[in-house]
mmCIF file with all atom_site columns, C-alpha atoms in Angstrom:
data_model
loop_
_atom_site.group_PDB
_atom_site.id
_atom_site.type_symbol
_atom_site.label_atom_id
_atom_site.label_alt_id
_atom_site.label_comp_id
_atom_site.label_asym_id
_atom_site.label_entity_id
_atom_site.label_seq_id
_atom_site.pdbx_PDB_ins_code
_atom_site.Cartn_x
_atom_site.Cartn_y
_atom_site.Cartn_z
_atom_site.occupancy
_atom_site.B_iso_or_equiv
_atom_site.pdbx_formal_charge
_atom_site.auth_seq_id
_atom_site.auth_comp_id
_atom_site.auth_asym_id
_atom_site.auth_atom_id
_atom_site.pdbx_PDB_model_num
ATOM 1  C CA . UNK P 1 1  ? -31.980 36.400  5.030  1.00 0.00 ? 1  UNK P CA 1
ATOM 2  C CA . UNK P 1 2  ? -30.010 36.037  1.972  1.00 0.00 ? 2  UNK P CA 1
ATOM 3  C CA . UNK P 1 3  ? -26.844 36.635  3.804  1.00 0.00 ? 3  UNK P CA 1
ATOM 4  C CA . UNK P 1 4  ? -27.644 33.996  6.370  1.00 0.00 ? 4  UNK P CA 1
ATOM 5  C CA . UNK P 1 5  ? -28.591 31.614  2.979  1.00 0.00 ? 5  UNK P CA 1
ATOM 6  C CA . UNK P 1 6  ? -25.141 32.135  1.591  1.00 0.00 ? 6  UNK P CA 1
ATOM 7  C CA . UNK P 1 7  ? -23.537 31.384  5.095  1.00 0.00 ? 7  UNK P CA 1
ATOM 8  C CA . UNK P 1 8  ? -25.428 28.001  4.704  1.00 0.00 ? 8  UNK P CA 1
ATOM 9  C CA . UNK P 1 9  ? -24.559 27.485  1.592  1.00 0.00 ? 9  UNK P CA 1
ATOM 10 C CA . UNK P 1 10 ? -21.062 28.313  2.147  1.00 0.00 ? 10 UNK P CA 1
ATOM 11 C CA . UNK P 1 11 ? -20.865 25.552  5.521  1.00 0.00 ? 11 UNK P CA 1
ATOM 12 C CA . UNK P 1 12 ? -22.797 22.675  3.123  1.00 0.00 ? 12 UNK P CA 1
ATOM 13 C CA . UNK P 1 13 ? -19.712 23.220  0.410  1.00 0.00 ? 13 UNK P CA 1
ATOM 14 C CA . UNK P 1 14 ? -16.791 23.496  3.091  1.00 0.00 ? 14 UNK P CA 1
ATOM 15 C CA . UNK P 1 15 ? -17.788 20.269  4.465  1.00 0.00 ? 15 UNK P CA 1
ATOM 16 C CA . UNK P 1 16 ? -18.470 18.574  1.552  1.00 0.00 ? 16 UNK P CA 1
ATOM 17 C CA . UNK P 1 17 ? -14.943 19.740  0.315  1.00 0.00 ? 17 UNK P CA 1
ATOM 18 C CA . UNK P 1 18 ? -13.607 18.001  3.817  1.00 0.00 ? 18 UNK P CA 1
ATOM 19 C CA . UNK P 1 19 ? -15.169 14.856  3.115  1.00 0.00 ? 19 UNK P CA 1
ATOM 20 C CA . UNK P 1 20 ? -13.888 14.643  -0.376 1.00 0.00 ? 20 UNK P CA 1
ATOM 21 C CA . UNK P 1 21 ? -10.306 15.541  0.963  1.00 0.00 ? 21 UNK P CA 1
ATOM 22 C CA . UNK P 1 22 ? -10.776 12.871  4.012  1.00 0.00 ? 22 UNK P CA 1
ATOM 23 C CA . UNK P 1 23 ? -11.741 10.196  1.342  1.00 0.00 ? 23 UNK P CA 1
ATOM 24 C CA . UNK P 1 24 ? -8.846  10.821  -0.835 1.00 0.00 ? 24 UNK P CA 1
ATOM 25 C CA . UNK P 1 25 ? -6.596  10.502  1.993  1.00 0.00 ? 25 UNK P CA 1
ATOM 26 C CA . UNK P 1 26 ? -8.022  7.654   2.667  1.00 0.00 ? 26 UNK P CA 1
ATOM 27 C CA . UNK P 1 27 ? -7.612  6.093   -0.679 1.00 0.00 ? 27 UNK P CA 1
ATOM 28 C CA . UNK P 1 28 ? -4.061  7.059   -0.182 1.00 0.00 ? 28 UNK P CA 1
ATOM 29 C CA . UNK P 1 29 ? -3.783  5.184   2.907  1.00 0.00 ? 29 UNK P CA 1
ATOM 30 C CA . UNK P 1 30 ? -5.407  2.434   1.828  1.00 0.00 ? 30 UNK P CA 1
ATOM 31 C CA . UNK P 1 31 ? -3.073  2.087   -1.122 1.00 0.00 ? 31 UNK P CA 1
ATOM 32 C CA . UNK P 1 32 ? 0.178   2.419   0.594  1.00 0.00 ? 32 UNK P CA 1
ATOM 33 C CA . UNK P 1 33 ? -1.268  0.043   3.153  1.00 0.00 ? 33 UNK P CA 1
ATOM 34 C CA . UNK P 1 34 ? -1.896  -2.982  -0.176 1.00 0.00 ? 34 UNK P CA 1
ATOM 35 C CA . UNK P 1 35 ? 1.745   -1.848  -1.344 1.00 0.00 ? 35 UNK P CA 1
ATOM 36 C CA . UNK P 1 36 ? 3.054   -2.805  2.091  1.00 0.00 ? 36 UNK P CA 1
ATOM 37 C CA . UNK P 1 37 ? 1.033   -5.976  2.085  1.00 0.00 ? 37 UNK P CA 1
ATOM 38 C CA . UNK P 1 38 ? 1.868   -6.751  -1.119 1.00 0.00 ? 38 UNK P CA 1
ATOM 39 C CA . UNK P 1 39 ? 5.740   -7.065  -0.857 1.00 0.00 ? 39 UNK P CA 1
ATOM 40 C CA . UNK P 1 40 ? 5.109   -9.011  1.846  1.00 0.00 ? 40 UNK P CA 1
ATOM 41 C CA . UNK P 1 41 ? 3.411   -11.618 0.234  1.00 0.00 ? 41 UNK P CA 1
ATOM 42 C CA . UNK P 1 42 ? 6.196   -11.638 -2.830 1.00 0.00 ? 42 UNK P CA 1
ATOM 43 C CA . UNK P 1 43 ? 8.598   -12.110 -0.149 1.00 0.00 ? 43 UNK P CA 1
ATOM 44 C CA . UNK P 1 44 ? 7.227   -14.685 1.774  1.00 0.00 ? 44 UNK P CA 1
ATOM 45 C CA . UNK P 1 45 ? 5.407   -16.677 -1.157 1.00 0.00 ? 45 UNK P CA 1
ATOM 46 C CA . UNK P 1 46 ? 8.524   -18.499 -2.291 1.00 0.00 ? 46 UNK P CA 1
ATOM 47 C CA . UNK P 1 47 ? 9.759   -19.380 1.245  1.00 0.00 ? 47 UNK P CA 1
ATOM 48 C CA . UNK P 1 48 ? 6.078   -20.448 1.987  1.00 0.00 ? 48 UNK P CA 1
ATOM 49 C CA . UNK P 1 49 ? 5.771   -22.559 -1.418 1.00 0.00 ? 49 UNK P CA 1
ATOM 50 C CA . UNK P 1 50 ? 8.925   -24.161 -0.698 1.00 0.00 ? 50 UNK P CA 1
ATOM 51 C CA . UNK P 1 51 ? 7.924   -25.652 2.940  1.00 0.00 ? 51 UNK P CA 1
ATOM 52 C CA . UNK P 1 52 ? 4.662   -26.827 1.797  1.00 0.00 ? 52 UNK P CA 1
ATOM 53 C CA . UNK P 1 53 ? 6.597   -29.071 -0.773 1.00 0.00 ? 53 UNK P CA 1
ATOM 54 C CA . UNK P 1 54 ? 8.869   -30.115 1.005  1.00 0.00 ? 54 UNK P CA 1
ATOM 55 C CA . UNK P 1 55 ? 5.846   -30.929 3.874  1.00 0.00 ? 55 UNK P CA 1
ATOM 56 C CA . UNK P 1 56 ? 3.574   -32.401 1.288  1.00 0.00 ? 56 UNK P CA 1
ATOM 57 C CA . UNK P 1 57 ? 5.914   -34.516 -0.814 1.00 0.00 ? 57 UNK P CA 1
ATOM 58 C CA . UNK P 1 58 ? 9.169   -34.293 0.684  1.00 0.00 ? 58 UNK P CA 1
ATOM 59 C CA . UNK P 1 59 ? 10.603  -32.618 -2.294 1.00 0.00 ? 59 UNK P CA 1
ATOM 60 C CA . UNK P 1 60 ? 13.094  -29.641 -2.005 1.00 0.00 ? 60 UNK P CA 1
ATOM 61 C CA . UNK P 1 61 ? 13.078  -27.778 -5.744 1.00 0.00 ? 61 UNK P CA 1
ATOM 62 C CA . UNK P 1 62 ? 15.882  -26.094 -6.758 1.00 0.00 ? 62 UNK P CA 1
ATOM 63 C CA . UNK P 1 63 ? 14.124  -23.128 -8.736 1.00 0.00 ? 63 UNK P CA 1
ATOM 64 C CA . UNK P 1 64 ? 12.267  -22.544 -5.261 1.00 0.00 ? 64 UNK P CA 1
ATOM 65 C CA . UNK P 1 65 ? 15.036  -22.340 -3.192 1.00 0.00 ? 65 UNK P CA 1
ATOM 66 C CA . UNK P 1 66 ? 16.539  -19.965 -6.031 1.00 0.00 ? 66 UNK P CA 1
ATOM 67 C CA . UNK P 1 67 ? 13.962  -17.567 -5.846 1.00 0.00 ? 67 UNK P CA 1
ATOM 68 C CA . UNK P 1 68 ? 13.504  -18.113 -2.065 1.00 0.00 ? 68 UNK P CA 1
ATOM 69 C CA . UNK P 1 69 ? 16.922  -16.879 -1.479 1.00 0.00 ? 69 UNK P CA 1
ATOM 70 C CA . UNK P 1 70 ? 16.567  -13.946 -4.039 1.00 0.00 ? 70 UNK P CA 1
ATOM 71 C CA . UNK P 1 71 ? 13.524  -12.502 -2.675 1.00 0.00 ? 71 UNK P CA 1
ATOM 72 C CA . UNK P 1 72 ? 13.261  -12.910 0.972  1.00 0.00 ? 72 UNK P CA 1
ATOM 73 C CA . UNK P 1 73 ? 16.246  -11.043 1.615  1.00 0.00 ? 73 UNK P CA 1
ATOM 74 C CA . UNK P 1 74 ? 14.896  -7.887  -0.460 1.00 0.00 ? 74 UNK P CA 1
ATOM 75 C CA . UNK P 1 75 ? 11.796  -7.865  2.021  1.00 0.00 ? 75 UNK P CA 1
ATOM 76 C CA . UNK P 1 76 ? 13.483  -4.567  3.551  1.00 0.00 ? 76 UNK P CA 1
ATOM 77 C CA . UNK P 1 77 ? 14.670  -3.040  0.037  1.00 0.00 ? 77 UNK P CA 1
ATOM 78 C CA . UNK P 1 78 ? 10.523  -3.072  -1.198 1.00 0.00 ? 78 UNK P CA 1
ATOM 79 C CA . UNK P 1 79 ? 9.531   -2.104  2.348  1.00 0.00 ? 79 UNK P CA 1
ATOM 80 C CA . UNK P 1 80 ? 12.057  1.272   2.044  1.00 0.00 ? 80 UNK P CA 1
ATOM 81 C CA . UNK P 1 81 ? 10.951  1.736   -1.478 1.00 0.00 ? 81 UNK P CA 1
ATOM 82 C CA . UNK P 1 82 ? 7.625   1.403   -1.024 1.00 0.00 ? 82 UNK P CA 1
ATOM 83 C CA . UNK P 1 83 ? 8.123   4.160   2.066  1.00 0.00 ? 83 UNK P CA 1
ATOM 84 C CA . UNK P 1 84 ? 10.543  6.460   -0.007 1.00 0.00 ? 84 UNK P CA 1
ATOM 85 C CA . UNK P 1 85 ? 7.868   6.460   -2.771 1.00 0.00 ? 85 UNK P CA 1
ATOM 86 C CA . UNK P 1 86 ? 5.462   7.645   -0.574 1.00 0.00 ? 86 UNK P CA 1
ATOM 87 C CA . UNK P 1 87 ? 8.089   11.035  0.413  1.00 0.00 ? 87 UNK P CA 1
ATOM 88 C CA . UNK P 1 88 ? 8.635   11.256  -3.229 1.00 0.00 ? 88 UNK P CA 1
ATOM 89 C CA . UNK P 1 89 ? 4.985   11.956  -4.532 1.00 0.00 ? 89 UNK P CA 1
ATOM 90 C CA . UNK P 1 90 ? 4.829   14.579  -1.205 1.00 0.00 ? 90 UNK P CA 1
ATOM 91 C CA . UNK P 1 91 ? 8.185   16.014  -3.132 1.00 0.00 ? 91 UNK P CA 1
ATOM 92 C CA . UNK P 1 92 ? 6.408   16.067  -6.360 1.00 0.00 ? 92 UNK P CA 1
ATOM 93 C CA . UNK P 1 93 ? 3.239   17.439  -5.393 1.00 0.00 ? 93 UNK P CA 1
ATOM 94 C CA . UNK P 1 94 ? 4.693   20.701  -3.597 1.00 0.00 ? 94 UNK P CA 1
#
């Protein structure tokens, strides 16, 4: 009987253990995922801003179309950093 208790015992920890590796995955995921959504929006806020202006009041400004021009272009350069970051913690951890 005791053997069969520390069997139990020994199944309740390993899945336990799974779950809290499955959840920290996910947390992983999950943050890699906002990273990605994030650039997008930094990327695409300017551009948006800068229709809705020129929509709303007919106005083109200048700093807009500055920014607009620096940052939508760099929408691939954040998406491969944010990507290459994600190979470079796997590099560090081993």
């Amino acid at each position: 009987r005791p053997a069969r208790r520390l069997s139990l015992i020994n199944r309740q920890e390993n899945v336990l253990r799974e779950q809290q590796e499955a959840a920290g995955r996910s947390r992983k995921v999950a943050n890699q995922a906002m990273l990605f959504v994030g650039a997008l929006y930094l990327t695409w806020m300017f551009t948006t801003l800068t229709r809705i202006f020129q929509t709303v009041q007919g106005k083109t400004y200048y700093p807009l179309l500055v920014l607009m021009a620096i940052f939508f272009p760099l929408q691939g350069c954040f998406n491969a950093i944010i990507y290459l970051r994600l190979r470079y913690l796997k590099h560090k951890q081993a």
